[in-house]
């Protein structure tokens, strides 16, 4: 049993639940530890907040890497390999836990914990939205309280025993890695390996954002890092355009524009993305904004506007053909149904016997007043009623036919042709001719979609600092 006096830290109590094996590991800066953890509230139920075993993945941390919850380094450095221990930590050590827990939960479900495309730091985002996205963490954020941490130390690796990833680097190492990753991304972009290039750009952006969160916003060091991140983000968006991820391009470039309204390349890439998803007005506005910011782009923008106009004409023509064909099909289906069921309307008409029954109904049971068309249809007699009348005796038939109230018009035995039917048939033939004419026009050379412009032509100056060699990028980005 160890206590806070043995740890030499105020506000921590330790209870060993299962002893470890071997000698106590050597913990130095850069030592990588792998462990499981369970976080519990200090209530009677010991309510579990997070459990890495239930999440299905252990936690990894590098000693001396400025982990936000620095008390965990203290806890782990007191343990042997294989040891399971319970630590009670006072509120002075647990204030940052809700923010750390949010990142760990996002990692567990495969999301990016850094949110690098949002151009503000994590703390600013939290205060802007007043929520971490989890009710229990929001409650813990409002009212910090002591927590229990149950830790199981699985593995300890010295700096030379593993390949260090970007997240495991310190700030100086991250800044040195940025131009290297930048150059690797540019090389992959030129080879057409856009998905691999996005991974390099994204890793470089994450390195910058991790360092940037430790700088004061809008001061010179912060702005220098922001410029580097924006350049990499625009390269990332250039890859996304080739991968047809147009809405993601719009999202990232809009984030940049909101923070930096003079970012010409962001307007250009967003305009191209809007054009691909048929947002004509938005694309035109972005291209015109590019001209305002850089008149030297006049030739490129003129070409993009011509492509935009042609694409919209083709899209509108395609829509007209689609809807015209749809209405023609509906008209044909309606005609077919009417030919298959010629007695459908007549069978729904009211017979004389039904009229007599309705006349005998009381005012309360009488149906609503019929329209003029319904009253006309009600006076007509169906073919079934004619057959029925012929089976009656000769004398009754003569009497029925001589009565003016039951006179059967001769045209009622044939199918009624309404003006609507005539109009539909005429419109159908005209629509078919228009479809054939439009289809022939669509295959003409004037309606052929142009080939997409390659980056070396239209986007020649989009990747300037992006296509620098790693050495050149290092001297420019780090020295400025």
GROMACS .gro file of C-alpha atoms in nm:
model
  480
    1UNK     CA    1   0.000   0.000   0.000
    2UNK     CA    2   0.137   0.338  -0.104
    3UNK     CA    3  -0.001   0.677  -0.011
    4UNK     CA    4   0.041   1.039  -0.114
    5UNK     CA    5   0.347   1.084   0.109
    6UNK     CA    6   0.535   0.810  -0.078
    7UNK     CA    7   0.442   0.967  -0.414
    8UNK     CA    8   0.553   1.304  -0.285
    9UNK     CA    9   0.255   1.475  -0.445
   10UNK     CA   10  -0.029   1.646  -0.265
   11UNK     CA   11  -0.384   1.526  -0.334
   12UNK     CA   12  -0.306   1.172  -0.455
   13UNK     CA   13  -0.366   0.840  -0.279
   14UNK     CA   14  -0.264   0.507  -0.426
   15UNK     CA   15  -0.386   0.153  -0.356
   16UNK     CA   16  -0.220  -0.143  -0.533
   17UNK     CA   17  -0.485  -0.389  -0.652
   18UNK     CA   18  -0.245  -0.628  -0.826
   19UNK     CA   19   0.134  -0.627  -0.797
   20UNK     CA   20   0.357  -0.594  -1.102
   21UNK     CA   21   0.663  -0.796  -1.207
   22UNK     CA   22   1.033  -0.724  -1.239
   23UNK     CA   23   1.218  -0.409  -1.151
   24UNK     CA   24   1.063  -0.070  -1.174
   25UNK     CA   25   1.102   0.061  -1.533
   26UNK     CA   26   1.318   0.359  -1.616
   27UNK     CA   27   1.106   0.655  -1.720
   28UNK     CA   28   1.281   0.929  -1.918
   29UNK     CA   29   1.163   1.195  -2.162
   30UNK     CA   30   1.041   1.011  -2.470
   31UNK     CA   31   0.954   0.686  -2.290
   32UNK     CA   32   0.636   0.541  -2.438
   33UNK     CA   33   0.390   0.376  -2.200
   34UNK     CA   34   0.089   0.165  -2.295
   35UNK     CA   35  -0.184   0.119  -2.035
   36UNK     CA   36  -0.552   0.066  -1.966
   37UNK     CA   37  -0.749   0.307  -1.750
   38UNK     CA   38  -1.089   0.335  -1.590
   39UNK     CA   39  -1.226   0.667  -1.457
   40UNK     CA   40  -1.486   0.669  -1.180
   41UNK     CA   41  -1.675   0.931  -0.982
   42UNK     CA   42  -1.624   0.950  -0.604
   43UNK     CA   43  -1.979   0.852  -0.518
   44UNK     CA   44  -2.130   0.546  -0.352
   45UNK     CA   45  -2.195   0.380  -0.689
   46UNK     CA   46  -1.844   0.457  -0.818
   47UNK     CA   47  -2.004   0.562  -1.148
   48UNK     CA   48  -1.777   0.476  -1.441
   49UNK     CA   49  -1.715   0.768  -1.677
   50UNK     CA   50  -1.465   0.608  -1.919
   51UNK     CA   51  -1.315   0.262  -1.957
   52UNK     CA   52  -1.048   0.190  -2.219
   53UNK     CA   53  -1.115  -0.186  -2.202
   54UNK     CA   54  -1.477  -0.133  -2.299
   55UNK     CA   55  -1.363   0.101  -2.577
   56UNK     CA   56  -1.149  -0.187  -2.703
   57UNK     CA   57  -0.813  -0.009  -2.721
   58UNK     CA   58  -0.538   0.075  -2.467
   59UNK     CA   59  -0.404   0.424  -2.415
   60UNK     CA   60  -0.055   0.530  -2.532
   61UNK     CA   61   0.138   0.823  -2.389
   62UNK     CA   62   0.492   0.960  -2.419
   63UNK     CA   63   0.656   1.081  -2.099
   64UNK     CA   64   0.759   1.447  -2.113
   65UNK     CA   65   0.538   1.521  -2.414
   66UNK     CA   66   0.326   1.778  -2.227
   67UNK     CA   67   0.015   1.562  -2.207
   68UNK     CA   68  -0.277   1.781  -2.097
   69UNK     CA   69  -0.350   1.561  -1.794
   70UNK     CA   70   0.002   1.567  -1.650
   71UNK     CA   71  -0.108   1.384  -1.334
   72UNK     CA   72  -0.124   1.063  -1.539
   73UNK     CA   73   0.252   1.079  -1.592
   74UNK     CA   74   0.297   1.093  -1.214
   75UNK     CA   75   0.067   0.794  -1.162
   76UNK     CA   76   0.225   0.575  -1.430
   77UNK     CA   77   0.583   0.652  -1.323
   78UNK     CA   78   0.501   0.505  -0.980
   79UNK     CA   79   0.403   0.166  -1.128
   80UNK     CA   80   0.570  -0.162  -1.227
   81UNK     CA   81   0.495  -0.345  -1.552
   82UNK     CA   82   0.178  -0.553  -1.511
   83UNK     CA   83   0.069  -0.364  -1.200
   84UNK     CA   84  -0.294  -0.262  -1.142
   85UNK     CA   85  -0.346   0.028  -0.903
   86UNK     CA   86  -0.626   0.262  -0.795
   87UNK     CA   87  -0.551   0.631  -0.752
   88UNK     CA   88  -0.768   0.888  -0.575
   89UNK     CA   89  -0.693   1.232  -0.720
   90UNK     CA   90  -0.816   1.555  -0.570
   91UNK     CA   91  -0.988   1.822  -0.780
   92UNK     CA   92  -0.660   2.013  -0.825
   93UNK     CA   93  -0.545   1.731  -1.057
   94UNK     CA   94  -0.870   1.656  -1.242
   95UNK     CA   95  -0.977   1.994  -1.385
   96UNK     CA   96  -0.856   1.911  -1.739
   97UNK     CA   97  -1.002   1.560  -1.747
   98UNK     CA   98  -1.325   1.650  -1.939
   99UNK     CA   99  -1.123   1.792  -2.230
  100UNK     CA  100  -0.890   1.491  -2.235
  101UNK     CA  101  -1.187   1.252  -2.216
  102UNK     CA  102  -1.351   1.418  -2.516
  103UNK     CA  103  -1.040   1.358  -2.729
  104UNK     CA  104  -1.012   0.997  -2.611
  105UNK     CA  105  -1.376   0.929  -2.695
  106UNK     CA  106  -1.336   1.074  -3.043
  107UNK     CA  107  -1.030   0.856  -3.102
  108UNK     CA  108  -1.224   0.549  -2.988
  109UNK     CA  109  -1.491   0.604  -3.256
  110UNK     CA  110  -1.239   0.683  -3.528
  111UNK     CA  111  -1.275   1.062  -3.537
  112UNK     CA  112  -0.999   1.320  -3.555
  113UNK     CA  113  -0.941   1.444  -3.198
  114UNK     CA  114  -0.759   1.758  -3.312
  115UNK     CA  115  -1.039   1.907  -3.525
  116UNK     CA  116  -0.761   2.067  -3.727
  117UNK     CA  117  -0.988   2.213  -3.994
  118UNK     CA  118  -1.147   2.447  -3.738
  119UNK     CA  119  -0.911   2.742  -3.717
  120UNK     CA  120  -0.934   2.805  -3.345
  121UNK     CA  121  -0.779   2.622  -3.056
  122UNK     CA  122  -0.963   2.362  -2.850
  123UNK     CA  123  -1.025   2.591  -2.553
  124UNK     CA  124  -1.168   2.865  -2.776
  125UNK     CA  125  -1.404   2.615  -2.937
  126UNK     CA  126  -1.522   2.495  -2.598
  127UNK     CA  127  -1.605   2.846  -2.479
  128UNK     CA  128  -1.764   2.935  -2.814
  129UNK     CA  129  -2.010   2.648  -2.808
  130UNK     CA  130  -2.039   2.606  -2.426
  131UNK     CA  131  -2.038   2.228  -2.465
  132UNK     CA  132  -1.796   1.941  -2.507
  133UNK     CA  133  -2.062   1.735  -2.682
  134UNK     CA  134  -2.115   1.493  -2.392
  135UNK     CA  135  -2.359   1.562  -2.109
  136UNK     CA  136  -2.155   1.390  -1.836
  137UNK     CA  137  -1.838   1.574  -1.937
  138UNK     CA  138  -2.025   1.906  -1.950
  139UNK     CA  139  -2.147   1.845  -1.596
  140UNK     CA  140  -1.797   1.756  -1.479
  141UNK     CA  141  -1.663   2.066  -1.654
  142UNK     CA  142  -1.908   2.292  -1.470
  143UNK     CA  143  -1.848   2.132  -1.130
  144UNK     CA  144  -1.497   1.974  -1.107
  145UNK     CA  145  -1.467   1.700  -0.847
  146UNK     CA  146  -1.219   1.435  -0.728
  147UNK     CA  147  -1.191   1.121  -0.942
  148UNK     CA  148  -1.069   0.765  -0.912
  149UNK     CA  149  -0.830   0.636  -1.181
  150UNK     CA  150  -0.772   0.259  -1.202
  151UNK     CA  151  -0.456   0.207  -1.411
  152UNK     CA  152  -0.298  -0.110  -1.553
  153UNK     CA  153   0.053  -0.065  -1.694
  154UNK     CA  154   0.093  -0.295  -1.999
  155UNK     CA  155   0.416  -0.192  -2.172
  156UNK     CA  156   0.710   0.046  -2.130
  157UNK     CA  157   0.929   0.134  -2.434
  158UNK     CA  158   1.240   0.348  -2.431
  159UNK     CA  159   1.282   0.616  -2.705
  160UNK     CA  160   1.515   0.392  -2.909
  161UNK     CA  161   1.279   0.095  -2.897
  162UNK     CA  162   0.998   0.230  -3.118
  163UNK     CA  163   0.940   0.449  -3.424
  164UNK     CA  164   0.809   0.780  -3.305
  165UNK     CA  165   0.496   0.911  -3.477
  166UNK     CA  166   0.415   1.279  -3.507
  167UNK     CA  167   0.188   1.276  -3.202
  168UNK     CA  168   0.475   1.141  -2.993
  169UNK     CA  169   0.713   1.427  -3.086
  170UNK     CA  170   0.787   1.734  -2.881
  171UNK     CA  171   0.725   2.083  -3.020
  172UNK     CA  172   1.073   2.126  -3.165
  173UNK     CA  173   1.058   1.787  -3.335
  174UNK     CA  174   0.711   1.862  -3.473
  175UNK     CA  175   0.828   2.185  -3.637
  176UNK     CA  176   1.119   2.000  -3.796
  177UNK     CA  177   0.884   1.731  -3.926
  178UNK     CA  178   0.646   1.977  -4.096
  179UNK     CA  179   0.859   2.065  -4.405
  180UNK     CA  180   0.954   1.699  -4.448
  181UNK     CA  181   0.589   1.592  -4.451
  182UNK     CA  182   0.508   1.890  -4.676
  183UNK     CA  183   0.765   1.781  -4.934
  184UNK     CA  184   0.648   1.420  -4.922
  185UNK     CA  185   0.289   1.533  -4.982
  186UNK     CA  186   0.393   1.743  -5.284
  187UNK     CA  187   0.579   1.450  -5.435
  188UNK     CA  188   0.280   1.220  -5.395
  189UNK     CA  189   0.053   1.488  -5.547
  190UNK     CA  190   0.269   1.508  -5.860
  191UNK     CA  191   0.252   1.130  -5.890
  192UNK     CA  192  -0.129   1.143  -5.880
  193UNK     CA  193  -0.144   0.961  -5.545
  194UNK     CA  194  -0.389   1.209  -5.398
  195UNK     CA  195  -0.514   1.002  -5.107
  196UNK     CA  196  -0.159   0.932  -4.985
  197UNK     CA  197  -0.075   1.300  -5.026
  198UNK     CA  198  -0.370   1.402  -4.808
  199UNK     CA  199  -0.236   1.185  -4.525
  200UNK     CA  200   0.100   1.364  -4.535
  201UNK     CA  201  -0.059   1.709  -4.548
  202UNK     CA  202  -0.296   1.622  -4.266
  203UNK     CA  203  -0.018   1.491  -4.043
  204UNK     CA  204   0.181   1.811  -4.102
  205UNK     CA  205  -0.123   2.024  -4.017
  206UNK     CA  206  -0.177   1.832  -3.694
  207UNK     CA  207   0.185   1.897  -3.594
  208UNK     CA  208   0.139   2.269  -3.651
  209UNK     CA  209  -0.191   2.285  -3.465
  210UNK     CA  210  -0.047   2.106  -3.163
  211UNK     CA  211   0.230   2.366  -3.141
  212UNK     CA  212  -0.003   2.656  -3.221
  213UNK     CA  213  -0.232   2.585  -2.926
  214UNK     CA  214   0.055   2.681  -2.696
  215UNK     CA  215   0.096   3.024  -2.858
  216UNK     CA  216  -0.111   3.334  -2.791
  217UNK     CA  217  -0.369   3.386  -3.066
  218UNK     CA  218  -0.300   3.647  -3.335
  219UNK     CA  219   0.051   3.726  -3.216
  220UNK     CA  220   0.351   3.687  -3.449
  221UNK     CA  221   0.444   3.322  -3.367
  222UNK     CA  222   0.078   3.217  -3.386
  223UNK     CA  223   0.029   3.394  -3.721
  224UNK     CA  224   0.342   3.235  -3.866
  225UNK     CA  225   0.210   2.889  -3.777
  226UNK     CA  226  -0.135   2.983  -3.909
  227UNK     CA  227   0.013   3.075  -4.247
  228UNK     CA  228   0.193   2.741  -4.267
  229UNK     CA  229  -0.126   2.553  -4.174
  230UNK     CA  230  -0.333   2.742  -4.435
  231UNK     CA  231  -0.084   2.658  -4.710
  232UNK     CA  232  -0.098   2.290  -4.621
  233UNK     CA  233  -0.479   2.298  -4.592
  234UNK     CA  234  -0.509   2.442  -4.944
  235UNK     CA  235  -0.283   2.165  -5.075
  236UNK     CA  236  -0.506   1.919  -4.893
  237UNK     CA  237  -0.812   2.071  -5.064
  238UNK     CA  238  -0.639   2.050  -5.403
  239UNK     CA  239  -0.612   1.674  -5.349
  240UNK     CA  240  -0.977   1.654  -5.240
  241UNK     CA  241  -1.085   1.819  -5.568
  242UNK     CA  242  -0.918   1.537  -5.761
  243UNK     CA  243  -1.084   1.287  -5.526
  244UNK     CA  244  -1.426   1.453  -5.597
  245UNK     CA  245  -1.480   1.539  -5.230
  246UNK     CA  246  -1.632   1.874  -5.326
  247UNK     CA  247  -1.837   1.948  -5.015
  248UNK     CA  248  -1.536   1.887  -4.790
  249UNK     CA  249  -1.338   2.135  -5.002
  250UNK     CA  250  -1.613   2.392  -4.952
  251UNK     CA  251  -1.605   2.333  -4.576
  252UNK     CA  252  -1.228   2.370  -4.533
  253UNK     CA  253  -1.188   2.669  -4.766
  254UNK     CA  254  -1.481   2.846  -4.599
  255UNK     CA  255  -1.309   2.804  -4.262
  256UNK     CA  256  -0.998   2.973  -4.402
  257UNK     CA  257  -1.196   3.252  -4.569
  258UNK     CA  258  -1.386   3.329  -4.249
  259UNK     CA  259  -1.057   3.382  -4.066
  260UNK     CA  260  -0.860   3.530  -4.356
  261UNK     CA  261  -1.086   3.708  -4.611
  262UNK     CA  262  -0.790   3.787  -4.836
  263UNK     CA  263  -0.696   3.424  -4.905
  264UNK     CA  264  -0.722   3.427  -5.286
  265UNK     CA  265  -0.639   3.057  -5.332
  266UNK     CA  266  -0.917   2.960  -5.092
  267UNK     CA  267  -1.172   3.152  -5.302
  268UNK     CA  268  -1.041   2.988  -5.619
  269UNK     CA  269  -1.061   2.632  -5.486
  270UNK     CA  270  -1.402   2.694  -5.333
  271UNK     CA  271  -1.524   2.833  -5.666
  272UNK     CA  272  -1.412   2.518  -5.847
  273UNK     CA  273  -1.586   2.301  -5.586
  274UNK     CA  274  -1.909   2.502  -5.616
  275UNK     CA  275  -1.894   2.463  -5.995
  276UNK     CA  276  -1.869   2.085  -5.963
  277UNK     CA  277  -2.185   2.067  -5.751
  278UNK     CA  278  -2.385   2.303  -5.977
  279UNK     CA  279  -2.383   2.603  -5.739
  280UNK     CA  280  -2.365   2.856  -6.022
  281UNK     CA  281  -2.414   3.178  -5.825
  282UNK     CA  282  -2.168   3.078  -5.551
  283UNK     CA  283  -1.903   2.970  -5.802
  284UNK     CA  284  -1.937   3.293  -6.000
  285UNK     CA  285  -1.908   3.505  -5.684
  286UNK     CA  286  -1.592   3.322  -5.574
  287UNK     CA  287  -1.427   3.356  -5.915
  288UNK     CA  288  -1.505   3.728  -5.926
  289UNK     CA  289  -1.358   3.763  -5.578
  290UNK     CA  290  -1.037   3.601  -5.706
  291UNK     CA  291  -1.017   3.872  -5.975
  292UNK     CA  292  -1.059   4.144  -5.713
  293UNK     CA  293  -0.776   4.002  -5.505
  294UNK     CA  294  -0.542   3.916  -5.795
  295UNK     CA  295  -0.609   4.077  -6.138
  296UNK     CA  296  -0.327   3.860  -6.277
  297UNK     CA  297  -0.567   3.565  -6.263
  298UNK     CA  298  -0.789   3.721  -6.531
  299UNK     CA  299  -0.707   3.467  -6.804
  300UNK     CA  300  -0.758   3.169  -6.574
  301UNK     CA  301  -1.084   3.305  -6.434
  302UNK     CA  302  -1.216   3.381  -6.783
  303UNK     CA  303  -1.159   3.018  -6.876
  304UNK     CA  304  -1.328   2.894  -6.555
  305UNK     CA  305  -1.633   3.115  -6.616
  306UNK     CA  306  -1.665   2.980  -6.971
  307UNK     CA  307  -1.653   2.625  -6.839
  308UNK     CA  308  -1.910   2.716  -6.573
  309UNK     CA  309  -2.147   2.857  -6.836
  310UNK     CA  310  -2.118   2.549  -7.057
  311UNK     CA  311  -2.168   2.311  -6.766
  312UNK     CA  312  -2.481   2.493  -6.651
  313UNK     CA  313  -2.627   2.495  -7.006
  314UNK     CA  314  -2.571   2.121  -7.035
  315UNK     CA  315  -2.719   2.064  -6.690
  316UNK     CA  316  -3.029   2.270  -6.766
  317UNK     CA  317  -3.080   2.092  -7.098
  318UNK     CA  318  -3.041   1.755  -6.927
  319UNK     CA  319  -3.301   1.854  -6.667
  320UNK     CA  320  -3.546   1.966  -6.936
  321UNK     CA  321  -3.510   1.637  -7.121
  322UNK     CA  322  -3.547   1.437  -6.804
  323UNK     CA  323  -3.866   1.608  -6.688
  324UNK     CA  324  -4.013   1.616  -7.038
  325UNK     CA  325  -3.958   1.245  -7.073
  326UNK     CA  326  -4.109   1.187  -6.731
  327UNK     CA  327  -4.430   1.375  -6.820
  328UNK     CA  328  -4.455   1.191  -7.154
  329UNK     CA  329  -4.425   0.858  -6.975
  330UNK     CA  330  -4.695   0.959  -6.728
  331UNK     CA  331  -4.928   1.056  -7.012
  332UNK     CA  332  -4.873   0.723  -7.187
  333UNK     CA  333  -4.936   0.530  -6.867
  334UNK     CA  334  -5.260   0.723  -6.814
  335UNK     CA  335  -5.378   0.644  -7.168
  336UNK     CA  336  -5.291   0.278  -7.121
  337UNK     CA  337  -5.492   0.258  -6.799
  338UNK     CA  338  -5.794   0.420  -6.962
  339UNK     CA  339  -5.782   0.177  -7.257
  340UNK     CA  340  -5.757  -0.122  -7.024
  341UNK     CA  341  -6.052  -0.005  -6.808
  342UNK     CA  342  -6.299   0.170  -7.045
  343UNK     CA  343  -6.597   0.111  -6.809
  344UNK     CA  344  -6.422   0.246  -6.499
  345UNK     CA  345  -6.577   0.594  -6.511
  346UNK     CA  346  -6.917   0.464  -6.622
  347UNK     CA  347  -6.929   0.202  -6.346
  348UNK     CA  348  -6.878   0.475  -6.090
  349UNK     CA  349  -7.180   0.670  -6.214
  350UNK     CA  350  -7.507   0.660  -6.019
  351UNK     CA  351  -7.787   0.439  -6.152
  352UNK     CA  352  -8.157   0.545  -6.153
  353UNK     CA  353  -8.226   0.299  -5.871
  354UNK     CA  354  -7.951   0.464  -5.664
  355UNK     CA  355  -8.103   0.805  -5.737
  356UNK     CA  356  -8.441   0.681  -5.614
  357UNK     CA  357  -8.283   0.548  -5.296
  358UNK     CA  358  -8.104   0.878  -5.238
  359UNK     CA  359  -8.428   1.073  -5.290
  360UNK     CA  360  -8.591   0.864  -5.016
  361UNK     CA  361  -8.319   0.946  -4.766
  362UNK     CA  362  -8.392   1.190  -4.493
  363UNK     CA  363  -8.230   1.536  -4.513
  364UNK     CA  364  -7.984   1.431  -4.245
  365UNK     CA  365  -7.873   1.125  -4.449
  366UNK     CA  366  -7.870   1.300  -4.787
  367UNK     CA  367  -7.526   1.327  -4.951
  368UNK     CA  368  -7.355   1.658  -5.018
  369UNK     CA  369  -7.474   1.855  -5.320
  370UNK     CA  370  -7.313   1.729  -5.644
  371UNK     CA  371  -7.120   1.952  -5.881
  372UNK     CA  372  -7.254   2.018  -6.234
  373UNK     CA  373  -7.030   1.754  -6.385
  374UNK     CA  374  -7.130   1.493  -6.127
  375UNK     CA  375  -7.499   1.566  -6.184
  376UNK     CA  376  -7.455   1.519  -6.561
  377UNK     CA  377  -7.276   1.189  -6.510
  378UNK     CA  378  -7.546   1.076  -6.268
  379UNK     CA  379  -7.816   1.098  -6.540
  380UNK     CA  380  -7.626   0.864  -6.772
  381UNK     CA  381  -7.692   0.485  -6.772
  382UNK     CA  382  -7.414   0.227  -6.785
  383UNK     CA  383  -7.406  -0.064  -7.038
  384UNK     CA  384  -7.490  -0.303  -6.753
  385UNK     CA  385  -7.812  -0.113  -6.693
  386UNK     CA  386  -7.897  -0.141  -7.067
  387UNK     CA  387  -7.855  -0.517  -7.054
  388UNK     CA  388  -8.071  -0.530  -6.747
  389UNK     CA  389  -8.343  -0.328  -6.916
  390UNK     CA  390  -8.349  -0.558  -7.218
  391UNK     CA  391  -8.430  -0.856  -6.998
  392UNK     CA  392  -8.749  -0.692  -6.870
  393UNK     CA  393  -9.081  -0.772  -7.039
  394UNK     CA  394  -9.164  -0.595  -7.370
  395UNK     CA  395  -9.438  -0.389  -7.217
  396UNK     CA  396  -9.220  -0.266  -6.925
  397UNK     CA  397  -8.936  -0.191  -7.163
  398UNK     CA  398  -9.162   0.017  -7.391
  399UNK     CA  399  -9.286   0.213  -7.093
  400UNK     CA  400  -8.933   0.272  -6.962
  401UNK     CA  401  -8.805   0.390  -7.300
  402UNK     CA  402  -9.105   0.618  -7.361
  403UNK     CA  403  -9.045   0.802  -7.033
  404UNK     CA  404  -8.841   1.121  -7.085
  405UNK     CA  405  -8.698   1.091  -6.733
  406UNK     CA  406  -8.519   0.761  -6.822
  407UNK     CA  407  -8.427   0.826  -7.182
  408UNK     CA  408  -8.092   0.665  -7.264
  409UNK     CA  409  -7.873   0.876  -7.494
  410UNK     CA  410  -7.719   0.681  -7.775
  411UNK     CA  411  -7.365   0.808  -7.716
  412UNK     CA  412  -7.360   0.680  -7.356
  413UNK     CA  413  -7.283   0.325  -7.475
  414UNK     CA  414  -6.946   0.439  -7.612
  415UNK     CA  415  -6.642   0.567  -7.426
  416UNK     CA  416  -6.654   0.937  -7.356
  417UNK     CA  417  -6.364   1.131  -7.505
  418UNK     CA  418  -6.294   1.431  -7.285
  419UNK     CA  419  -6.109   1.746  -7.394
  420UNK     CA  420  -5.833   1.650  -7.149
  421UNK     CA  421  -5.768   1.326  -7.342
  422UNK     CA  422  -5.738   1.511  -7.672
  423UNK     CA  423  -5.497   1.763  -7.525
  424UNK     CA  424  -5.280   1.488  -7.376
  425UNK     CA  425  -5.252   1.302  -7.706
  426UNK     CA  426  -5.157   1.618  -7.898
  427UNK     CA  427  -4.907   1.723  -7.631
  428UNK     CA  428  -4.754   1.377  -7.631
  429UNK     CA  429  -4.670   1.381  -8.001
  430UNK     CA  430  -4.524   1.732  -7.973
  431UNK     CA  431  -4.316   1.630  -7.672
  432UNK     CA  432  -4.177   1.324  -7.851
  433UNK     CA  433  -4.070   1.539  -8.146
  434UNK     CA  434  -3.906   1.786  -7.907
  435UNK     CA  435  -3.721   1.504  -7.728
  436UNK     CA  436  -3.584   1.365  -8.057
  437UNK     CA  437  -3.477   1.714  -8.166
  438UNK     CA  438  -3.310   1.786  -7.829
  439UNK     CA  439  -3.134   1.450  -7.832
  440UNK     CA  440  -2.985   1.525  -8.174
  441UNK     CA  441  -2.871   1.868  -8.052
  442UNK     CA  442  -2.710   1.715  -7.744
  443UNK     CA  443  -2.472   1.507  -7.957
  444UNK     CA  444  -2.354   1.810  -8.154
  445UNK     CA  445  -1.995   1.937  -8.097
  446UNK     CA  446  -2.128   2.248  -7.922
  447UNK     CA  447  -2.257   2.041  -7.628
  448UNK     CA  448  -1.950   1.824  -7.563
  449UNK     CA  449  -1.819   1.868  -7.207
  450UNK     CA  450  -1.458   1.995  -7.212
  451UNK     CA  451  -1.179   1.800  -7.052
  452UNK     CA  452  -1.091   1.917  -6.698
  453UNK     CA  453  -0.805   2.162  -6.673
  454UNK     CA  454  -0.486   2.011  -6.533
  455UNK     CA  455  -0.322   2.171  -6.226
  456UNK     CA  456  -0.016   2.274  -6.426
  457UNK     CA  457  -0.229   2.507  -6.644
  458UNK     CA  458  -0.525   2.653  -6.456
  459UNK     CA  459  -0.383   2.603  -6.107
  460UNK     CA  460  -0.022   2.685  -6.193
  461UNK     CA  461   0.025   2.927  -5.907
  462UNK     CA  462  -0.196   2.739  -5.663
  463UNK     CA  463   0.089   2.518  -5.548
  464UNK     CA  464   0.388   2.748  -5.517
  465UNK     CA  465   0.528   2.700  -5.172
  466UNK     CA  466   0.345   2.365  -5.176
  467UNK     CA  467   0.568   2.225  -5.455
  468UNK     CA  468   0.897   2.336  -5.298
  469UNK     CA  469   1.149   2.076  -5.207
  470UNK     CA  470   1.169   1.982  -4.840
  471UNK     CA  471   1.492   2.180  -4.806
  472UNK     CA  472   1.345   2.494  -4.961
  473UNK     CA  473   1.027   2.465  -4.756
  474UNK     CA  474   1.230   2.426  -4.440
  475UNK     CA  475   1.431   2.741  -4.497
  476UNK     CA  476   1.122   2.946  -4.583
  477UNK     CA  477   0.861   2.824  -4.333
  478UNK     CA  478   1.080   2.786  -4.029
  479UNK     CA  479   1.293   3.093  -4.071
  480UNK     CA  480   1.009   3.337  -4.125
   0.00000   0.00000   0.00000
